[in-house]
């Protein structure tokens, strides 16, 4: 079923409307012409009848002898279009006529007659008015002629309209048939079938549109094929690169594995046999010899520690993040407890804000807190009234809380703050404080992987303050944040 | 039910580590006989009485196997798999003593039924302490399963 707003019906309707207007006009003109010709015939009849009667009436009126006129009038009355004839003399008395009851009387004011009209002729002899001839004609003839003409006209118009309507619909059908083909081709193409063509031939506009569509489809198909080939090539290259990267990654992993395994074994030998010499041959070594051997042992142990820390640093990037709710305060309490157990003789005042919950990887967040609190513990070793605080601070926004570990220990020069988070960078002499210089690099890497930031403040002798932020909702594995100081706080006696 | 021998099978390819382990045992006054296998194949020969150890009395099973993972010929994981899949050695106490702290090594050792996993420290004093505790537990406190032929 074709909808009424379709082009086909619009075309048909327009043609039909034009046809109606045209037919009505033609009909109107033809009808006018037909009725005119009927009227002319009647007028001719009137002229003939009235002419003859007037000629006969004149001598009758002059002689006042009407007996010859009367039968003549009766005969003329046999014409169906002539209804009545009345002859009046100059004093308007009926002297002769088809209706005998009026003869000898004054002219009646009114005479009945359906579909009829009167014609009145004055009869003169030179200047003298002799009388009046009144003839009643039937108008049925004209009416009949008009009716006939109307019937024929309507029949012709109706036939014309039917024919035109049929042709309109048919022409519309032909046009829309091809338009539908175009539409279907366009729809198929939109659904991804680029092989579809309209195949319209011819030189008219619709065929032209179809041919333009086919040309466009050819072009689109060619380009899509080229694109697909390029895409396949690209995918191949990506796969190759990925494989190469994976191979490199595996190589790196196995390298780290051999570092862990193969480098530690000889170190154990160096340390173990130095110890063996110290134990078994101490009587043959002087103080310098023993000192040297102890230095050998210390160096190998430090190297062992370095290797372990490096491995830990590389592992931070490898394992996937497993985000859970972690209470940093509780974690800090546990770590402080461990530190107190390893260093029972130290007294450090600790303030930890309770209930500091974040979304983080529990293992990695523990490593962060171990490093930051371990550093604070280590660098307050020579402070008389040692103090470590771990608090939440109002951050830049509610979505990014900031946590700070502050101590009143050795501190550092802000000029070197940039080096703090690079691996193997130490701001203190090895003899003063132990450490490989990898801890803060690991911390920074963990915080960055969580999408957070870390920064440090300090001054020599006045303590250090390490702050980090963690986004409340994590995007996974951000490549890295920035290390800078959003607040310029100079608060040197930190408190919660 | 037969008593196990009191011997220890040390599977270790690095002569330095072997010497240090023996020294640590000696320093801790652990006087059990120590049999050393220098690769995985030799360890299996000893346990199953094949090759060099053909004809060995299998009832004389070691009380403890100290197994390194990184071994020539047959690695420690494979040795462990063979020990656990043979009914004669299925219950043999095996402690992994290795340098590796790789998660995959730890996981596959436990999956294959290692009784314990010890990482060798670089510091010799820590290593001695580890050996001392290890032997105290496995040779003194722990009751081993009976040997099977």
Coordinates of C-alpha atoms in Angstrom, one line a residue:
Chain A
X1 CA 0.0 0.0 0.0
X2 CA 1.5 3.3 -1.0
X3 CA 1.1 6.1 1.5
X4 CA -1.0 9.2 0.5
X5 CA 2.0 11.5 0.9
X6 CA 4.0 9.5 -1.7
X7 CA 5.2 11.2 -4.8
X8 CA 3.1 9.0 -6.9
X9 CA -0.1 10.1 -5.4
X10 CA 0.9 13.7 -5.3
X11 CA 1.6 13.6 -9.0
X12 CA -1.7 11.9 -9.8
X13 CA -3.6 14.3 -7.6
X14 CA -2.0 17.3 -9.2
X15 CA -2.8 16.1 -12.7
X16 CA -6.3 15.3 -11.6
X17 CA -6.9 18.7 -10.1
X18 CA -5.6 20.4 -13.2
X19 CA -7.9 18.2 -15.3
X20 CA -10.9 19.2 -13.2
X21 CA -10.2 22.9 -13.7
X22 CA -9.6 22.4 -17.4
X23 CA -12.6 20.3 -17.9
X24 CA -14.9 22.7 -16.0
X25 CA -13.7 25.6 -18.1
X26 CA -14.2 23.7 -21.4
X27 CA -17.6 22.4 -20.3
X28 CA -18.7 25.9 -19.3
X29 CA -17.7 27.3 -22.8
X30 CA -19.2 24.4 -24.7
X31 CA -22.4 24.6 -22.7
X32 CA -22.6 28.3 -23.4
X33 CA -22.2 27.7 -27.1
X34 CA -24.8 25.0 -27.2
X35 CA -27.4 26.9 -25.4
X36 CA -26.7 29.9 -27.6
X37 CA -27.4 27.9 -30.7
X38 CA -30.6 26.6 -29.3
X39 CA -31.7 30.1 -28.5
X40 CA -30.9 31.2 -32.0
X41 CA -33.1 28.4 -33.4
X42 CA -36.0 29.5 -31.1
X43 CA -35.5 33.2 -32.1
X44 CA -35.7 32.2 -35.8
X45 CA -39.0 30.4 -35.0
X46 CA -40.3 33.4 -33.2
X47 CA -39.3 35.7 -36.1
X48 CA -41.0 33.4 -38.7
X49 CA -44.1 32.9 -36.7
X50 CA -44.5 36.5 -35.6
X51 CA -43.7 37.8 -39.2
X52 CA -46.3 35.6 -40.8
X53 CA -48.9 36.4 -38.1
X54 CA -48.2 40.2 -38.3
X55 CA -48.7 40.2 -42.0
X56 CA -52.0 38.3 -41.8
X57 CA -53.1 40.4 -38.8
X58 CA -52.6 43.8 -40.4
X59 CA -55.5 43.5 -43.1
X60 CA -57.7 41.8 -40.5
X61 CA -57.3 44.7 -38.1
X62 CA -57.9 47.2 -40.9
X63 CA -61.0 45.4 -42.0
X64 CA -62.0 44.1 -38.6
X65 CA -62.6 40.8 -40.3
X66 CA -61.0 38.1 -38.2
X67 CA -62.8 34.9 -39.3
X68 CA -60.0 34.0 -41.8
X69 CA -57.3 34.6 -39.2
X70 CA -58.8 32.3 -36.5
X71 CA -58.3 28.9 -38.2
X72 CA -54.8 30.0 -39.3
X73 CA -53.9 30.7 -35.7
X74 CA -55.4 27.3 -34.7
X75 CA -53.1 25.6 -37.2
X76 CA -50.0 27.4 -36.0
X77 CA -50.9 26.3 -32.5
X78 CA -50.0 22.8 -33.6
X79 CA -46.3 23.7 -33.3
X80 CA -45.5 22.4 -29.8
X81 CA -43.3 25.5 -29.1
X82 CA -46.1 27.9 -29.7
X83 CA -48.5 27.8 -26.9
X84 CA -50.9 30.7 -27.3
X85 CA -51.6 33.5 -29.8
X86 CA -53.7 36.6 -28.9
X87 CA -54.4 39.5 -31.2
X88 CA -55.5 42.8 -29.5
X89 CA -56.9 45.9 -31.3
X90 CA -55.8 49.4 -30.5
X91 CA -58.2 49.6 -27.6
X92 CA -56.6 46.5 -26.1
X93 CA -59.6 44.2 -26.7
X94 CA -58.9 40.6 -27.7
X95 CA -60.2 40.3 -31.2
X96 CA -58.8 36.9 -32.2
X97 CA -56.7 34.1 -30.6
X98 CA -56.1 30.4 -29.8
X99 CA -58.0 30.8 -26.6
X100 CA -61.5 31.6 -27.6
X101 CA -62.8 32.4 -24.1
X102 CA -60.8 35.6 -24.2
X103 CA -62.1 36.8 -27.6
X104 CA -64.3 39.9 -27.3
X105 CA -62.9 40.7 -23.8
X106 CA -60.3 43.1 -22.6
X107 CA -56.8 41.7 -22.5
X108 CA -56.2 39.6 -19.4
X109 CA -53.5 40.8 -16.9
X110 CA -52.1 37.3 -16.5
X111 CA -52.1 34.1 -18.5
X112 CA -50.7 30.8 -17.0
X113 CA -47.9 28.8 -18.7
X114 CA -45.1 26.6 -17.4
X115 CA -41.6 27.2 -18.8
X116 CA -42.8 29.8 -21.2
X117 CA -42.4 33.4 -22.2
X118 CA -44.3 36.0 -24.1
X119 CA -43.3 38.0 -27.1
X120 CA -45.3 41.1 -28.0
X121 CA -45.4 42.7 -31.4
X122 CA -47.0 46.1 -32.1
X123 CA -48.7 46.3 -35.5
X124 CA -48.8 49.6 -37.3
X125 CA -50.1 50.8 -40.6
X126 CA -48.1 53.9 -41.6
X127 CA -48.2 55.9 -38.3
X128 CA -51.4 54.5 -37.1
X129 CA -51.2 51.9 -34.3
X130 CA -53.5 49.1 -35.3
X131 CA -53.1 46.6 -32.5
X132 CA -50.9 44.2 -30.6
X133 CA -49.9 40.6 -31.4
X134 CA -48.9 38.6 -28.3
X135 CA -47.4 35.1 -28.7
X136 CA -46.6 32.7 -25.9
X137 CA -43.7 30.4 -26.6
X138 CA -42.6 27.3 -24.7
X139 CA -39.0 27.5 -23.4
X140 CA -38.8 23.7 -23.1
X141 CA -36.8 23.4 -26.2
X142 CA -34.0 25.6 -24.8
X143 CA -34.1 23.8 -21.5
X144 CA -33.9 20.4 -23.3
X145 CA -31.0 21.5 -25.4
X146 CA -29.1 22.8 -22.4
X147 CA -29.8 19.7 -20.4
X148 CA -28.6 17.5 -23.3
X149 CA -25.5 19.6 -23.7
X150 CA -24.8 19.4 -20.0
X151 CA -25.2 15.6 -19.9
X152 CA -22.8 15.1 -22.9
X153 CA -20.3 17.6 -21.4
X154 CA -20.3 15.8 -18.0
X155 CA -19.9 12.4 -19.7
X156 CA -16.9 13.7 -21.7
X157 CA -15.4 15.3 -18.6
X158 CA -15.9 12.2 -16.5
X159 CA -14.3 10.0 -19.1
X160 CA -11.5 12.4 -19.4
X161 CA -10.9 12.5 -15.7
X162 CA -10.9 8.7 -15.4
X163 CA -8.4 8.4 -18.3
X164 CA -6.2 11.2 -16.9
X165 CA -6.3 9.8 -13.4
X166 CA -5.3 6.5 -14.7
X167 CA -2.4 7.9 -16.7
X168 CA -1.4 10.1 -13.7
X169 CA -1.2 7.0 -11.5
X170 CA 0.5 5.0 -14.1
X171 CA 3.1 7.7 -14.8
X172 CA 3.6 8.1 -11.0
X173 CA 4.0 4.4 -10.7
X174 CA 6.7 4.4 -13.4
X175 CA 8.5 7.3 -11.7
X176 CA 8.3 5.9 -8.2
X177 CA 9.2 2.4 -9.4
X178 CA 12.7 3.7 -10.2
X179 CA 12.8 6.0 -7.3
X180 CA 12.0 3.1 -5.0
X181 CA 14.9 1.2 -6.7
X182 CA 17.2 4.0 -5.8
X183 CA 15.9 4.2 -2.2
X184 CA 16.4 0.5 -1.7
X185 CA 19.9 0.7 -3.1
X186 CA 20.7 3.6 -0.8
X187 CA 19.3 1.7 2.2
X188 CA 21.3 -1.5 1.4
X189 CA 24.4 0.6 1.1
X190 CA 23.7 2.3 4.4
X191 CA 23.4 -1.2 5.9
X192 CA 26.9 -2.0 4.6
X193 CA 26.2 -3.7 1.3
X194 CA 28.5 -1.7 -0.9
X195 CA 28.0 -4.1 -3.9
X196 CA 24.5 -2.9 -4.6
X197 CA 23.8 -0.9 -7.8
X198 CA 20.5 0.7 -9.2
X199 CA 21.3 -0.3 -12.8
X200 CA 19.1 2.5 -14.0
X201 CA 19.6 3.3 -17.8
X202 CA 18.2 6.2 -19.7
X203 CA 18.6 9.9 -20.1
X204 CA 15.9 11.3 -17.8
X205 CA 16.6 13.0 -14.4
X206 CA 15.8 9.9 -12.3
X207 CA 18.0 7.7 -14.4
X208 CA 20.7 10.4 -14.1
X209 CA 20.4 10.3 -10.3
X210 CA 20.6 6.4 -10.4
X211 CA 23.7 6.6 -12.5
X212 CA 25.3 9.2 -10.2
X213 CA 24.4 6.9 -7.3
X214 CA 26.1 3.9 -9.0
X215 CA 29.2 6.0 -9.7
X216 CA 29.3 7.0 -6.1
X217 CA 28.8 3.4 -4.9
X218 CA 31.7 2.3 -7.1
X219 CA 33.9 4.9 -5.6
X220 CA 32.9 4.1 -2.0
X221 CA 33.5 0.4 -2.6
X222 CA 36.9 1.0 -4.0
X223 CA 37.9 3.3 -1.2
X224 CA 36.5 1.0 1.4
X225 CA 38.4 -1.9 0.0
X226 CA 41.6 0.2 0.0
X227 CA 40.8 1.1 3.6
X228 CA 40.3 -2.5 4.6
X229 CA 43.6 -3.5 3.0
X230 CA 45.3 -0.7 4.9
X231 CA 43.6 -1.7 8.1
X232 CA 44.6 -5.3 7.7
X233 CA 48.1 -4.2 7.0
X234 CA 48.0 -1.9 10.1
X235 CA 46.6 -4.7 12.2
X236 CA 49.4 -7.0 11.0
X237 CA 51.9 -4.4 11.9
X238 CA 50.4 -3.8 15.3
X239 CA 50.4 -7.6 15.9
X240 CA 54.1 -7.7 14.9
X241 CA 55.0 -4.8 17.1
X242 CA 53.0 -6.3 20.0
X243 CA 54.8 -9.6 19.5
X244 CA 58.1 -7.8 19.5
X245 CA 57.2 -5.8 22.6
X246 CA 56.0 -8.9 24.3
X247 CA 59.2 -10.6 23.4
X248 CA 61.2 -7.7 24.7
X249 CA 59.1 -7.7 27.9
X250 CA 59.7 -11.4 28.4
X251 CA 63.4 -10.9 27.8
X252 CA 63.4 -8.1 30.4
X253 CA 61.5 -10.3 32.8
X254 CA 63.9 -13.1 32.4
X255 CA 66.7 -10.6 32.8
X256 CA 65.3 -9.5 36.1
X257 CA 64.9 -13.1 37.0
X258 CA 68.5 -13.9 36.3
X259 CA 69.6 -10.8 38.1
X260 CA 67.7 -12.0 41.1
X261 CA 68.9 -15.5 40.9
X262 CA 72.4 -15.4 39.4
X263 CA 73.8 -12.2 40.9
X264 CA 72.7 -13.1 44.4
X265 CA 74.4 -16.5 44.4
X266 CA 78.0 -15.2 44.0
X267 CA 77.3 -12.4 46.5
X268 CA 76.4 -15.1 49.0
X269 CA 79.7 -16.7 48.2
X270 CA 81.6 -13.5 48.8
X271 CA 79.8 -12.8 52.1
X272 CA 79.9 -16.4 53.3
X273 CA 83.5 -17.0 52.6
X274 CA 84.6 -13.7 54.0
X275 CA 82.7 -14.7 57.2
X276 CA 84.4 -18.1 57.0
X277 CA 87.9 -16.5 56.8
X278 CA 87.0 -14.1 59.7
X279 CA 85.8 -17.1 61.8
X280 CA 88.4 -19.7 61.0
X281 CA 91.5 -17.6 60.4
X282 CA 91.0 -14.6 62.7
X283 CA 94.2 -15.4 64.6
X284 CA 96.2 -14.9 61.4
X285 CA 94.6 -11.5 60.5
X286 CA 95.5 -8.2 61.9
X287 CA 92.9 -5.5 62.6
X288 CA 93.2 -4.0 59.1
X289 CA 92.7 -7.4 57.5
X290 CA 89.6 -8.0 59.5
X291 CA 88.3 -4.5 58.7
X292 CA 88.8 -5.1 55.0
X293 CA 86.9 -8.4 55.2
X294 CA 84.1 -6.8 57.1
X295 CA 84.0 -4.1 54.3
X296 CA 83.8 -6.8 51.7
X297 CA 80.9 -8.4 53.6
X298 CA 79.1 -5.0 54.0
X299 CA 79.5 -4.2 50.4
X300 CA 78.1 -7.6 49.2
X301 CA 75.2 -7.3 51.6
X302 CA 74.4 -3.8 50.3
X303 CA 74.5 -5.1 46.8
X304 CA 72.1 -7.9 47.8
X305 CA 69.8 -5.2 49.2
X306 CA 70.1 -3.1 46.0
X307 CA 69.2 -6.1 43.8
X308 CA 66.2 -6.9 46.0
X309 CA 65.0 -3.3 45.9
X310 CA 65.5 -3.0 42.2
X311 CA 63.4 -6.2 41.7
X312 CA 60.7 -4.8 43.9
X313 CA 60.7 -1.6 41.9
X314 CA 60.3 -3.4 38.6
X315 CA 57.6 -5.6 40.1
X316 CA 55.5 -2.5 41.0
X317 CA 54.9 -2.1 37.3
X318 CA 54.2 -5.7 36.4
X319 CA 51.4 -7.0 38.7
X320 CA 47.9 -5.7 37.8
X321 CA 46.3 -3.3 40.3
X322 CA 43.8 -4.9 42.6
X323 CA 41.8 -2.0 44.0
X324 CA 40.1 -2.4 47.4
X325 CA 39.2 -0.3 50.3
X326 CA 42.4 0.2 52.4
X327 CA 42.5 1.9 55.7
X328 CA 45.8 3.8 55.6
X329 CA 45.6 4.7 59.3
X330 CA 45.3 1.0 60.3
X331 CA 48.1 0.1 58.0
X332 CA 50.3 2.9 59.5
X333 CA 49.6 1.6 63.0
X334 CA 50.7 -1.9 62.0
X335 CA 53.9 -0.7 60.4
X336 CA 54.8 1.6 63.4
X337 CA 54.2 -1.4 65.7
X338 CA 56.8 -3.4 63.6
X339 CA 59.2 -0.5 63.7
X340 CA 58.9 -0.3 67.5
X341 CA 59.6 -4.0 67.7
X342 CA 62.8 -3.8 65.7
X343 CA 63.9 -0.7 67.6
X344 CA 62.5 -1.2 71.1
X345 CA 65.0 1.2 72.7
X346 CA 63.7 4.2 70.7
X347 CA 60.9 6.5 71.9
X348 CA 59.0 8.3 69.2
X349 CA 55.8 10.2 69.6
X350 CA 53.3 9.0 66.9
X351 CA 50.1 10.7 65.8
X352 CA 48.0 8.8 63.3
X353 CA 44.6 10.0 62.2
X354 CA 42.0 7.2 62.4
X355 CA 39.8 6.0 59.6
X356 CA 41.7 7.1 56.5
X357 CA 40.1 4.9 53.9
X358 CA 41.2 5.0 50.2
X359 CA 40.8 2.8 47.2
X360 CA 44.1 1.1 46.5
X361 CA 46.1 -2.1 46.0
X362 CA 46.6 -3.4 49.6
X363 CA 50.1 -4.8 48.9
X364 CA 51.3 -1.7 47.1
X365 CA 49.8 0.7 49.6
X366 CA 51.5 -1.2 52.4
X367 CA 54.8 -0.7 50.5
X368 CA 54.1 3.0 50.3
X369 CA 53.4 3.3 54.0
X370 CA 56.4 1.1 54.9
X371 CA 58.8 3.3 52.9
X372 CA 57.4 6.7 54.1
X373 CA 57.1 5.7 57.8
X374 CA 60.3 3.7 57.6
X375 CA 62.1 6.9 56.3
X376 CA 60.5 9.0 59.0
X377 CA 61.6 6.5 61.6
X378 CA 65.1 6.3 60.2
X379 CA 65.6 10.1 59.9
X380 CA 64.4 10.9 63.4
X381 CA 66.9 8.5 64.9
X382 CA 69.1 11.4 66.0
X383 CA 66.3 13.7 67.1
X384 CA 65.9 14.0 70.8
X385 CA 62.1 14.5 70.9
X386 CA 61.2 12.5 67.8
X387 CA 57.8 12.8 66.4
X388 CA 56.0 11.3 63.4
X389 CA 52.5 12.3 62.2
X390 CA 50.3 10.8 59.5
X391 CA 47.2 12.8 58.7
X392 CA 44.7 13.6 56.1
X393 CA 44.8 17.2 54.7
X394 CA 42.2 19.1 52.8
X395 CA 43.2 18.5 49.2
X396 CA 42.6 20.5 46.0
X397 CA 39.2 19.0 45.7
X398 CA 36.9 16.6 47.6
X399 CA 37.6 13.9 45.0
X400 CA 41.3 13.9 45.7
X401 CA 42.2 13.6 49.4
X402 CA 45.8 14.3 50.4
X403 CA 47.7 12.3 53.0
X404 CA 50.9 13.5 54.7
X405 CA 53.7 11.8 56.7
X406 CA 55.6 14.5 58.6
X407 CA 58.6 14.1 61.0
X408 CA 60.9 16.4 62.9
X409 CA 64.0 14.5 61.9
X410 CA 67.0 15.4 59.8
X411 CA 65.0 16.9 56.9
X412 CA 66.6 17.9 53.6
X413 CA 67.4 20.9 51.5
X414 CA 64.6 21.8 49.2
X415 CA 67.2 22.5 46.5
X416 CA 67.5 18.7 46.2
X417 CA 63.8 17.9 46.5
X418 CA 63.7 17.0 42.8
X419 CA 66.2 14.2 43.2
X420 CA 64.3 12.5 46.0
X421 CA 62.1 10.3 43.8
X422 CA 64.8 9.2 41.4
X423 CA 66.3 5.7 41.9
X424 CA 69.7 5.5 43.7
X425 CA 69.5 9.2 44.7
X426 CA 70.5 9.7 48.3
X427 CA 70.5 13.0 50.1
X428 CA 72.5 11.7 53.1
X429 CA 75.8 10.1 53.5
X430 CA 75.8 6.3 53.6
X431 CA 77.5 6.3 57.0
X432 CA 74.8 8.5 58.5
X433 CA 71.7 6.6 57.3
X434 CA 71.3 3.2 55.6
X435 CA 69.4 2.8 52.4
X436 CA 69.6 2.0 48.7
X437 CA 67.8 5.1 47.4
X438 CA 65.1 3.1 45.7
X439 CA 62.4 3.3 48.3
X440 CA 61.0 6.7 47.3
X441 CA 61.2 5.9 43.6
X442 CA 59.1 2.8 44.3
X443 CA 56.6 4.9 46.3
X444 CA 56.3 7.4 43.5
X445 CA 55.8 4.7 41.0
X446 CA 53.0 3.1 43.1
X447 CA 51.2 6.5 43.7
X448 CA 51.4 7.3 40.0
X449 CA 50.0 3.9 39.1
X450 CA 47.1 4.7 41.3
X451 CA 46.6 8.0 39.4
X452 CA 47.8 10.1 42.3
X453 CA 50.6 12.6 42.9
X454 CA 53.4 12.8 45.5
X455 CA 55.5 15.7 46.6
X456 CA 57.9 16.5 49.5
X457 CA 58.8 19.5 51.7
X458 CA 61.6 19.9 54.1
X459 CA 64.5 21.9 55.5
X460 CA 67.7 20.7 57.0
X461 CA 67.3 20.0 60.7
X462 CA 63.7 20.8 60.7
X463 CA 62.1 17.6 59.4
X464 CA 60.5 16.4 56.3
X465 CA 57.0 16.1 55.0
X466 CA 55.8 13.8 52.3
X467 CA 52.4 14.2 50.9
X468 CA 50.5 12.1 48.4
X469 CA 47.0 12.4 46.8
X470 CA 44.9 9.5 45.6
X471 CA 41.9 10.0 43.4
X472 CA 38.6 8.8 45.0
X473 CA 37.6 7.0 41.8
X474 CA 40.5 5.4 39.9
X475 CA 41.1 5.3 36.2
X476 CA 43.3 2.2 35.7
X477 CA 47.0 2.4 35.2
X478 CA 47.7 6.0 34.5
X479 CA 51.1 6.4 32.9
X480 CA 52.2 8.9 35.5
X481 CA 51.3 12.0 37.5
X482 CA 53.4 15.0 38.2
X483 CA 55.7 15.7 41.1
X484 CA 55.2 19.2 42.3
X485 CA 54.0 21.2 45.3
X486 CA 50.4 22.4 45.2
X487 CA 50.6 24.0 48.6
X488 CA 53.4 26.1 49.9
X489 CA 53.0 25.3 53.5
X490 CA 55.8 26.4 55.8
X491 CA 54.4 24.7 58.8
X492 CA 57.4 23.3 60.5
X493 CA 55.8 21.6 63.5
X494 CA 53.3 19.3 61.8
X495 CA 50.2 18.2 63.6
X496 CA 46.9 16.6 62.7
Chain B
X1 CA 57.0 -49.5 59.4
X2 CA 60.7 -48.7 59.0
X3 CA 62.6 -45.8 60.5
X4 CA 64.1 -43.4 57.9
X5 CA 67.7 -42.8 57.9
X6 CA 68.8 -39.5 59.4
X7 CA 70.5 -38.4 56.2
X8 CA 69.9 -35.1 54.3
X9 CA 69.9 -35.0 50.5
X10 CA 71.3 -31.6 49.4
X11 CA 70.6 -30.9 45.7
X12 CA 72.8 -27.9 44.8
X13 CA 74.8 -27.2 41.7
X14 CA 76.8 -24.2 42.9
X15 CA 79.9 -25.5 44.8
X16 CA 80.1 -22.2 46.8
X17 CA 76.6 -22.6 48.0
X18 CA 77.2 -26.3 48.7
X19 CA 80.2 -25.5 50.8
X20 CA 78.4 -22.7 52.6
X21 CA 75.4 -24.9 53.3
X22 CA 77.7 -27.7 54.7
X23 CA 79.5 -25.1 56.8
X24 CA 76.2 -23.7 58.1
X25 CA 75.1 -27.3 59.0
X26 CA 78.4 -28.0 60.7
X27 CA 78.4 -24.7 62.5
X28 CA 74.9 -25.5 63.8
X29 CA 76.2 -28.9 65.0
X30 CA 73.9 -30.8 62.7
X31 CA 75.7 -34.1 62.4
X32 CA 73.4 -35.9 60.1
X33 CA 74.9 -37.5 57.0
X34 CA 74.7 -35.1 54.0
X35 CA 74.5 -36.5 50.5
X36 CA 75.1 -33.9 47.8
X37 CA 73.6 -34.2 44.3
X38 CA 74.9 -31.7 41.9
X39 CA 72.1 -31.8 39.4
X40 CA 68.5 -32.9 39.1
X41 CA 69.3 -36.2 37.4
X42 CA 71.8 -37.2 40.1
X43 CA 69.2 -36.4 42.8
X44 CA 66.6 -38.6 41.1
X45 CA 69.3 -41.4 40.7
X46 CA 69.9 -41.2 44.4
X47 CA 66.2 -41.3 45.4
X48 CA 65.3 -44.1 43.0
X49 CA 68.5 -46.1 43.1
X50 CA 69.4 -45.7 39.5
X51 CA 72.5 -44.8 37.5
X52 CA 75.4 -44.1 39.8
X53 CA 73.3 -45.2 42.8
X54 CA 72.0 -48.4 41.2
X55 CA 71.4 -51.1 43.9
X56 CA 71.1 -48.6 46.7
X57 CA 68.8 -49.6 49.5
X58 CA 65.7 -47.4 48.9
X59 CA 64.5 -48.0 52.4
X60 CA 67.4 -45.7 53.4
X61 CA 65.4 -42.7 52.3
X62 CA 66.7 -39.3 53.4
X63 CA 64.9 -37.6 56.2
X64 CA 64.9 -34.3 54.3
X65 CA 65.6 -33.2 50.7
X66 CA 67.0 -29.6 50.4
X67 CA 66.2 -28.8 46.7
X68 CA 67.5 -25.9 44.7
X69 CA 65.4 -24.8 41.8
X70 CA 67.9 -23.6 39.2
X71 CA 69.7 -26.8 38.3
X72 CA 71.5 -28.2 35.2
X73 CA 70.0 -31.1 33.3
X74 CA 66.7 -31.3 35.2
X75 CA 65.5 -28.3 37.1
X76 CA 64.2 -28.4 40.7
X77 CA 60.6 -28.1 39.7
X78 CA 60.9 -31.2 37.5
X79 CA 62.7 -33.1 40.2
X80 CA 59.9 -32.2 42.6
X81 CA 57.3 -33.4 40.1
X82 CA 59.1 -36.7 39.7
X83 CA 59.4 -37.1 43.5
X84 CA 55.7 -36.5 44.0
X85 CA 54.5 -38.7 41.1
X86 CA 56.3 -41.8 42.3
X87 CA 54.6 -43.8 45.1
X88 CA 58.0 -44.6 46.8
X89 CA 58.9 -40.9 47.2
X90 CA 55.4 -39.3 47.2
X91 CA 55.6 -38.5 50.9
X92 CA 59.3 -37.5 51.0
X93 CA 59.7 -34.2 52.9
X94 CA 61.1 -31.7 50.4
X95 CA 62.2 -28.1 51.3
X96 CA 62.9 -25.7 48.4
X97 CA 66.1 -23.8 49.2
X98 CA 66.7 -21.3 46.5
X99 CA 67.8 -17.8 45.6
X100 CA 64.6 -17.1 43.6
X101 CA 61.9 -15.1 45.1
X102 CA 59.8 -15.2 41.9
X103 CA 56.1 -15.6 42.6
X104 CA 55.8 -18.2 39.8
X105 CA 58.6 -20.4 41.4
X106 CA 56.9 -20.1 44.8
X107 CA 53.5 -21.0 43.4
X108 CA 54.6 -23.9 41.3
X109 CA 56.7 -25.3 44.1
X110 CA 53.7 -25.4 46.5
X111 CA 51.4 -26.6 43.7
X112 CA 53.7 -29.6 43.2
X113 CA 53.6 -30.3 46.9
X114 CA 56.8 -28.8 48.3
X115 CA 56.7 -28.9 52.1
X116 CA 58.4 -25.6 52.6
X117 CA 60.0 -22.7 50.6
X118 CA 63.1 -21.0 51.9
X119 CA 64.9 -18.1 50.2
X120 CA 68.6 -18.1 50.7
X121 CA 69.7 -14.8 52.1
X122 CA 72.9 -13.1 50.9
X123 CA 74.0 -12.3 54.4
X124 CA 75.8 -15.5 55.7
X125 CA 74.7 -14.9 59.2
X126 CA 71.1 -14.8 58.2
X127 CA 71.8 -17.9 56.0
X128 CA 73.2 -19.7 59.0
X129 CA 70.2 -18.8 61.0
X130 CA 67.9 -20.0 58.3
X131 CA 69.7 -23.4 58.1
X132 CA 69.6 -23.7 61.9
X133 CA 65.9 -23.2 62.1
X134 CA 65.2 -25.3 59.1
X135 CA 67.0 -28.3 60.5
X136 CA 65.7 -27.8 64.0
X137 CA 62.2 -28.0 62.6
X138 CA 62.6 -30.7 59.9
X139 CA 65.2 -33.0 61.6
X140 CA 64.1 -32.6 65.3
X141 CA 60.6 -31.5 65.7
X142 CA 59.0 -32.9 62.5
X143 CA 57.9 -36.6 62.4
X144 CA 58.6 -37.8 58.9
X145 CA 56.4 -40.4 57.1
X146 CA 57.6 -44.0 57.0
X147 CA 60.0 -45.0 54.2
X148 CA 58.6 -47.2 51.4
X149 CA 60.5 -49.5 49.1

